[in-house]
Amino acid sequence: MKRFADLNEAEILALAISNEEEDARIYLQFANRMRTDFPASAKIFETMAEEEHGHRHRLAELYAKKFGETLPYITRQDVSGFLRRNPIWLLDNLQIDAVRDQAETMELEAAKYYARAAEQARDLEIRALLADLAEEEKRHENLASKLEADLPQDQKLTEEETARKLFVLQIVQPALAGLIDGSISTLAPIFAAAFATEKSWDAFLVGLAASIGAGISMGLTEALSDDGEITGRGLPWVRGAACGIMTAVGGLGHTLPYLIPDFWLATGVAACVVVLELIAISWIRTRYMQTPFTSAIVQVVLGGILVLFTGILIGSQ
């Protein structure tokens, strides 16, 4: 791997040409993958790709003029000091914020490269072109803001709504399903064990097993039920992790109070935690699913009470 300071002017231009070609391809990948959900941003990335192609043509013309038609093969991987890029353009599900952050990083790196290359070049014509390109890339450094600013207000609102819907579909829905299952389905075994033994430790062990077991089960079920290719629900392992973790969290919420040795005190605290869990579930449904809070609280509380009293009734026999 070469140090940047060891590059000659031919290699500096060749590397710049290679970088512009790669960046243009990445921007076109962004545009192609985002065209359905974010058409306005896709159009901007197409424009960025055209600009990168323009830079490449100017660099290639100057290289041919100075060094001939034979272009040495050199890429950013051959030179130390370049940032390692996260290849998010290869992911099945592109998040708009991640794309904007990646584009901003690319433009910042390009601007720094041209500025440093201009300082190192001795040929006045090469130095002038590199300095000009550095200034042009600097205008794109804050590409995330540029993408937001360049969008008409109606298109911006449309893309924000699409991003919100994707977030709800890919993260909120599986996480909420897990939280509901963990908070409600574990009530029966935990309180059944509690009232059957009237021992906090026994209730804790049952709750721990039920919560973790349910988390693993729900996580696998969510991940294996849909690969996201057709439904657009996102990566299965992300949905599975969100669902499994929230299932375990929902059950552990009213399990942990049974670490309190006093059985009745532990049960009272666990009951209060259950109420808070049900309120939280209702709020999330209202916030992300547009379910009226009154309706959500009635549905969730009714279900929770039925399961809770089922556990108490069975455990009291």
Tab-separated table of C-alpha atoms in Angstrom:
chain	number	residue	atom	x	y	z
A	1	MET	CA	0.000	0.000	0.000
A	2	LYS	CA	1.367	3.405	-1.012
A	3	ARG	CA	1.432	6.522	1.057
A	4	PHE	CA	-0.332	9.502	-0.486
A	5	ALA	CA	2.865	11.571	-0.317
A	6	ASP	CA	4.622	9.014	-2.534
A	7	LEU	CA	2.156	9.365	-5.430
A	8	ASN	CA	3.357	11.130	-8.546
A	9	GLU	CA	1.110	13.439	-10.535
A	10	ALA	CA	0.073	10.720	-12.985
A	11	GLU	CA	-0.989	8.482	-10.115
A	12	ILE	CA	-2.811	11.352	-8.410
A	13	LEU	CA	-4.903	11.951	-11.538
A	14	ALA	CA	-5.444	8.215	-12.123
A	15	LEU	CA	-6.619	7.743	-8.556
A	16	ALA	CA	-8.967	10.718	-8.870
A	17	ILE	CA	-10.454	9.216	-12.048
A	18	SER	CA	-10.950	5.875	-10.279
A	19	ASN	CA	-12.589	7.578	-7.300
A	20	GLU	CA	-14.988	9.554	-9.487
A	21	GLU	CA	-15.996	6.397	-11.379
A	22	GLU	CA	-16.678	4.545	-8.116
A	23	ASP	CA	-18.608	7.420	-6.562
A	24	ALA	CA	-20.751	7.831	-9.678
A	25	ARG	CA	-21.644	4.122	-9.629
A	26	ILE	CA	-22.559	4.308	-5.941
A	27	TYR	CA	-24.799	7.334	-6.484
A	28	LEU	CA	-26.543	5.533	-9.346
A	29	GLN	CA	-27.034	2.520	-7.063
A	30	PHE	CA	-28.607	4.830	-4.492
A	31	ALA	CA	-30.866	6.313	-7.149
A	32	ASN	CA	-31.962	2.938	-8.546
A	33	ARG	CA	-32.681	1.429	-5.124
A	34	MET	CA	-34.533	4.507	-3.821
A	35	ARG	CA	-36.531	5.404	-6.920
A	36	THR	CA	-39.733	3.658	-5.775
A	37	ASP	CA	-39.939	4.983	-2.212
A	38	PHE	CA	-37.953	8.247	-2.510
A	39	PRO	CA	-38.193	9.424	-6.143
A	40	ALA	CA	-37.157	13.030	-5.467
A	41	SER	CA	-33.994	12.014	-3.596
A	42	ALA	CA	-33.265	9.448	-6.321
A	43	LYS	CA	-33.339	12.272	-8.879
A	44	ILE	CA	-30.813	14.235	-6.840
A	45	PHE	CA	-28.474	11.245	-6.682
A	46	GLU	CA	-28.742	10.883	-10.457
A	47	THR	CA	-27.651	14.512	-10.741
A	48	MET	CA	-24.745	13.851	-8.382
A	49	ALA	CA	-23.684	10.882	-10.516
A	50	GLU	CA	-23.728	13.092	-13.629
A	51	GLU	CA	-21.506	15.617	-11.860
A	52	GLU	CA	-19.058	12.876	-10.891
A	53	HIS	CA	-18.972	11.739	-14.531
A	54	GLY	CA	-18.229	15.327	-15.525
A	55	HIS	CA	-15.320	15.458	-13.076
A	56	ARG	CA	-14.010	12.180	-14.458
A	57	HIS	CA	-14.074	13.487	-18.046
A	58	ARG	CA	-12.138	16.622	-17.096
A	59	LEU	CA	-9.554	14.568	-15.217
A	60	ALA	CA	-9.224	12.060	-18.046
A	61	GLU	CA	-8.740	14.765	-20.650
A	62	LEU	CA	-5.994	16.402	-18.610
A	63	TYR	CA	-4.332	13.038	-17.945
A	64	ALA	CA	-4.302	12.185	-21.667
A	65	LYS	CA	-2.839	15.596	-22.443
A	66	LYS	CA	-0.056	15.266	-19.868
A	67	PHE	CA	0.738	11.555	-19.749
A	68	GLY	CA	-0.808	9.849	-22.771
A	69	GLU	CA	-3.533	7.248	-23.159
A	70	THR	CA	-2.215	4.552	-20.789
A	71	LEU	CA	-3.891	4.927	-17.415
A	72	PRO	CA	-2.235	3.175	-14.441
A	73	TYR	CA	-4.574	1.006	-12.400
A	74	ILE	CA	-4.787	2.445	-8.906
A	75	THR	CA	-7.703	2.558	-6.457
A	76	ARG	CA	-8.329	4.014	-3.009
A	77	GLN	CA	-7.618	0.564	-1.548
A	78	ASP	CA	-4.036	0.878	-2.787
A	79	VAL	CA	-3.379	4.133	-0.894
A	80	SER	CA	-3.267	4.574	2.865
A	81	GLY	CA	-5.368	7.241	4.542
A	82	PHE	CA	-8.737	6.724	2.877
A	83	LEU	CA	-11.789	6.095	5.033
A	84	ARG	CA	-13.164	2.569	5.022
A	85	ARG	CA	-16.637	2.813	3.510
A	86	ASN	CA	-19.611	0.948	4.857
A	87	PRO	CA	-21.150	-0.644	1.726
A	88	ILE	CA	-24.735	0.239	2.608
A	89	TRP	CA	-25.619	0.383	-1.093
A	90	LEU	CA	-25.403	-3.443	-1.067
A	91	LEU	CA	-28.055	-3.829	1.633
A	92	ASP	CA	-31.515	-5.087	0.744
A	93	ASN	CA	-33.226	-2.277	2.626
A	94	LEU	CA	-31.746	1.201	2.344
A	95	GLN	CA	-32.618	3.701	5.061
A	96	ILE	CA	-32.824	7.250	3.711
A	97	ASP	CA	-30.899	8.781	6.638
A	98	ALA	CA	-28.073	6.243	6.278
A	99	VAL	CA	-27.854	6.996	2.551
A	100	ARG	CA	-27.611	10.736	3.183
A	101	ASP	CA	-24.917	10.234	5.824
A	102	GLN	CA	-22.919	7.999	3.466
A	103	ALA	CA	-23.167	10.527	0.629
A	104	GLU	CA	-22.036	13.341	2.919
A	105	THR	CA	-18.990	11.311	3.967
A	106	MET	CA	-18.114	10.555	0.347
A	107	GLU	CA	-18.233	14.217	-0.642
A	108	LEU	CA	-16.173	15.282	2.373
A	109	GLU	CA	-13.515	12.709	1.564
A	110	ALA	CA	-13.420	13.789	-2.089
A	111	ALA	CA	-13.001	17.458	-1.140
A	112	LYS	CA	-10.127	16.648	1.208
A	113	TYR	CA	-8.471	14.486	-1.439
A	114	TYR	CA	-8.509	17.214	-4.093
A	115	ALA	CA	-7.316	19.872	-1.663
A	116	ARG	CA	-4.371	17.766	-0.568
A	117	ALA	CA	-3.609	16.660	-4.139
A	118	ALA	CA	-3.583	20.280	-5.302
A	119	GLU	CA	-1.011	21.119	-2.631
A	120	GLN	CA	1.190	18.231	-3.743
A	121	ALA	CA	0.967	18.843	-7.520
A	122	ARG	CA	3.726	20.892	-9.170
A	123	ASP	CA	2.254	21.220	-12.659
A	124	LEU	CA	0.219	24.448	-12.702
A	125	GLU	CA	-2.522	23.092	-14.948
A	126	ILE	CA	-2.957	19.967	-12.819
A	127	ARG	CA	-2.892	22.024	-9.634
A	128	ALA	CA	-5.569	24.381	-11.004
A	129	LEU	CA	-7.932	21.561	-11.971
A	130	LEU	CA	-7.521	19.800	-8.636
A	131	ALA	CA	-8.129	23.040	-6.738
A	132	ASP	CA	-11.262	23.704	-8.792
A	133	LEU	CA	-12.580	20.212	-8.090
A	134	ALA	CA	-11.859	20.657	-4.376
A	135	GLU	CA	-14.032	23.766	-4.359
A	136	GLU	CA	-16.802	21.996	-6.264
A	137	GLU	CA	-16.759	19.040	-3.866
A	138	LYS	CA	-16.846	21.376	-0.873
A	139	ARG	CA	-20.187	22.698	-2.079
A	140	HIS	CA	-21.504	19.156	-1.682
A	141	GLU	CA	-20.050	18.408	1.743
A	142	ASN	CA	-23.326	18.875	3.545
A	143	LEU	CA	-25.173	16.661	1.102
A	144	ALA	CA	-27.679	15.523	3.690
A	145	SER	CA	-28.849	19.109	4.094
A	146	LYS	CA	-28.690	19.615	0.348
A	147	LEU	CA	-30.968	16.655	-0.221
A	148	GLU	CA	-33.462	18.076	2.251
A	149	ALA	CA	-33.219	21.627	0.925
A	150	ASP	CA	-33.527	20.693	-2.729
A	151	LEU	CA	-36.755	18.800	-2.267
A	152	PRO	CA	-40.013	20.669	-2.867
A	153	GLN	CA	-42.039	20.789	0.325
A	154	ASP	CA	-44.700	18.373	-0.916
A	155	GLN	CA	-42.073	15.839	-2.018
A	156	LYS	CA	-40.170	16.240	1.246
A	157	LEU	CA	-43.313	15.523	3.221
A	158	THR	CA	-44.053	12.510	1.024
A	159	GLU	CA	-40.585	11.069	1.568
A	160	GLU	CA	-40.747	11.702	5.303
A	161	GLU	CA	-44.075	9.902	5.434
A	162	THR	CA	-42.631	6.988	3.453
A	163	ALA	CA	-39.641	6.778	5.799
A	164	ARG	CA	-41.980	6.818	8.792
A	165	LYS	CA	-44.112	4.045	7.323
A	166	LEU	CA	-41.035	1.915	6.625
A	167	PHE	CA	-39.819	2.462	10.190
A	168	VAL	CA	-43.194	1.413	11.566
A	169	LEU	CA	-43.370	-1.601	9.261
A	170	GLN	CA	-39.824	-2.839	9.830
A	171	ILE	CA	-39.165	-1.922	13.477
A	172	VAL	CA	-42.188	-0.710	15.419
A	173	GLN	CA	-44.645	-3.434	14.418
A	174	PRO	CA	-42.427	-6.429	15.292
A	175	ALA	CA	-41.201	-4.725	18.467
A	176	LEU	CA	-44.757	-3.906	19.524
A	177	ALA	CA	-45.906	-7.464	18.828
A	178	GLY	CA	-43.093	-8.709	21.037
A	179	LEU	CA	-43.851	-6.245	23.828
A	180	ILE	CA	-47.532	-7.189	23.827
A	181	ASP	CA	-46.755	-10.899	23.865
A	182	GLY	CA	-44.087	-10.576	26.547
A	183	SER	CA	-46.167	-8.302	28.757
A	184	ILE	CA	-49.457	-10.189	28.523
A	185	SER	CA	-48.750	-13.845	27.757
A	186	THR	CA	-46.274	-14.189	30.650
A	187	LEU	CA	-48.742	-12.823	33.197
A	188	ALA	CA	-50.531	-16.146	33.612
A	189	PRO	CA	-47.513	-18.390	34.334
A	190	ILE	CA	-45.798	-15.820	36.567
A	191	PHE	CA	-48.787	-15.034	38.757
A	192	ALA	CA	-49.926	-18.661	38.752
A	193	ALA	CA	-46.533	-19.678	40.124
A	194	ALA	CA	-46.575	-16.780	42.568
A	195	PHE	CA	-49.976	-17.603	44.098
A	196	ALA	CA	-49.372	-21.353	43.976
A	197	THR	CA	-46.157	-21.159	46.022
A	198	GLU	CA	-46.358	-17.700	47.643
A	199	LYS	CA	-42.584	-17.636	47.271
A	200	SER	CA	-40.955	-14.757	45.460
A	201	TRP	CA	-37.959	-16.758	44.270
A	202	ASP	CA	-40.103	-19.462	42.678
A	203	ALA	CA	-42.165	-16.829	40.863
A	204	PHE	CA	-38.963	-15.136	39.691
A	205	LEU	CA	-37.541	-18.337	38.230
A	206	VAL	CA	-40.784	-19.096	36.384
A	207	GLY	CA	-40.970	-15.521	35.073
A	208	LEU	CA	-37.322	-15.566	33.983
A	209	ALA	CA	-37.780	-18.823	32.095
A	210	ALA	CA	-41.059	-17.700	30.542
A	211	SER	CA	-39.681	-14.314	29.456
A	212	ILE	CA	-36.452	-15.563	27.908
A	213	GLY	CA	-38.147	-18.568	26.340
A	214	ALA	CA	-40.876	-16.383	24.853
A	215	GLY	CA	-38.264	-13.926	23.578
A	216	ILE	CA	-36.366	-16.655	21.739
A	217	SER	CA	-39.562	-18.176	20.369
A	218	MET	CA	-41.059	-14.885	19.183
A	219	GLY	CA	-37.758	-13.737	17.708
A	220	LEU	CA	-37.367	-16.910	15.653
A	221	THR	CA	-41.015	-16.857	14.609
A	222	GLU	CA	-40.782	-13.273	13.359
A	223	ALA	CA	-37.474	-13.815	11.576
A	224	LEU	CA	-38.512	-17.060	9.865
A	225	SER	CA	-42.038	-15.997	8.944
A	226	ASP	CA	-41.091	-13.455	6.272
A	227	ASP	CA	-37.823	-12.717	4.451
A	228	GLY	CA	-39.090	-9.233	3.566
A	229	GLU	CA	-38.502	-9.627	-0.169
A	230	ILE	CA	-42.159	-9.365	-1.154
A	231	THR	CA	-43.687	-7.530	1.783
A	232	GLY	CA	-40.902	-4.951	2.165
A	233	ARG	CA	-40.855	-5.520	5.925
A	234	GLY	CA	-37.086	-5.310	6.130
A	235	LEU	CA	-34.288	-7.685	7.064
A	236	PRO	CA	-35.619	-10.730	8.945
A	237	TRP	CA	-32.852	-10.699	11.551
A	238	VAL	CA	-33.590	-7.047	12.405
A	239	ARG	CA	-37.305	-7.738	12.831
A	240	GLY	CA	-36.579	-10.928	14.753
A	241	ALA	CA	-34.173	-9.156	17.098
A	242	ALA	CA	-36.635	-6.306	17.730
A	243	CYS	CA	-39.472	-8.723	18.399
A	244	GLY	CA	-37.447	-11.130	20.550
A	245	ILE	CA	-35.803	-8.464	22.685
A	246	MET	CA	-39.057	-6.611	23.357
A	247	THR	CA	-40.813	-9.894	24.188
A	248	ALA	CA	-38.199	-10.646	26.828
A	249	VAL	CA	-38.312	-7.055	28.118
A	250	GLY	CA	-42.097	-7.218	28.437
A	251	GLY	CA	-41.942	-10.363	30.549
A	252	LEU	CA	-38.951	-9.335	32.643
A	253	GLY	CA	-40.654	-6.077	33.609
A	254	HIS	CA	-43.044	-7.794	36.015
A	255	THR	CA	-40.632	-10.650	36.775
A	256	LEU	CA	-37.861	-8.586	38.352
A	257	PRO	CA	-40.028	-7.348	41.272
A	258	TYR	CA	-40.030	-10.939	42.539
A	259	LEU	CA	-36.413	-10.494	43.513
A	260	ILE	CA	-37.965	-8.750	46.523
A	261	PRO	CA	-38.084	-11.431	49.271
A	262	ASP	CA	-41.427	-10.284	50.703
A	263	PHE	CA	-44.024	-12.043	48.529
A	264	TRP	CA	-46.912	-9.590	48.913
A	265	LEU	CA	-44.701	-6.539	48.455
A	266	ALA	CA	-43.155	-8.129	45.345
A	267	THR	CA	-46.619	-8.920	43.988
A	268	GLY	CA	-47.806	-5.356	44.571
A	269	VAL	CA	-44.781	-3.920	42.764
A	270	ALA	CA	-45.225	-6.420	39.913
A	271	ALA	CA	-48.881	-5.393	39.561
A	272	CYS	CA	-47.855	-1.719	39.309
A	273	VAL	CA	-45.294	-2.610	36.650
A	274	VAL	CA	-47.992	-4.442	34.697
A	275	VAL	CA	-50.136	-1.304	34.710
A	276	LEU	CA	-47.210	0.772	33.407
A	277	GLU	CA	-46.505	-1.807	30.693
A	278	LEU	CA	-50.099	-1.758	29.485
A	279	ILE	CA	-50.116	2.047	29.405
A	280	ALA	CA	-46.849	2.028	27.427
A	281	ILE	CA	-48.274	-0.427	24.907
A	282	SER	CA	-51.365	1.726	24.493
A	283	TRP	CA	-49.249	4.848	23.970
A	284	ILE	CA	-47.117	3.146	21.302
A	285	ARG	CA	-50.242	1.985	19.486
A	286	THR	CA	-51.590	5.520	19.587
A	287	ARG	CA	-48.277	7.088	18.542
A	288	TYR	CA	-47.432	4.815	15.626
A	289	MET	CA	-50.624	2.959	14.692
A	290	GLN	CA	-53.033	5.913	14.967
A	291	THR	CA	-55.208	3.907	17.361
A	292	PRO	CA	-57.247	6.211	19.634
A	293	PHE	CA	-55.704	6.074	23.102
A	294	THR	CA	-59.000	5.309	24.829
A	295	SER	CA	-59.667	2.422	22.480
A	296	ALA	CA	-56.086	1.158	22.795
A	297	ILE	CA	-56.090	1.278	26.590
A	298	VAL	CA	-59.429	-0.527	26.827
A	299	GLN	CA	-58.321	-3.291	24.463
A	300	VAL	CA	-54.917	-3.815	26.061
A	301	VAL	CA	-56.060	-3.505	29.674
A	302	LEU	CA	-59.004	-5.832	29.101
A	303	GLY	CA	-56.728	-8.482	27.617
A	304	GLY	CA	-54.149	-8.032	30.354
A	305	ILE	CA	-56.721	-8.298	33.141
A	306	LEU	CA	-58.192	-11.484	31.680
A	307	VAL	CA	-54.768	-13.142	31.474
A	308	LEU	CA	-53.759	-11.856	34.921
A	309	PHE	CA	-56.863	-13.201	36.643
A	310	THR	CA	-56.484	-16.493	34.781
A	311	GLY	CA	-53.027	-16.911	36.276
A	312	ILE	CA	-54.174	-15.878	39.764
A	313	LEU	CA	-57.201	-18.212	39.597
A	314	ILE	CA	-55.163	-21.211	38.497
A	315	GLY	CA	-52.384	-20.526	40.995
A	316	SER	CA	-54.842	-20.185	43.874
A	317	GLN	CA	-56.311	-23.657	43.432
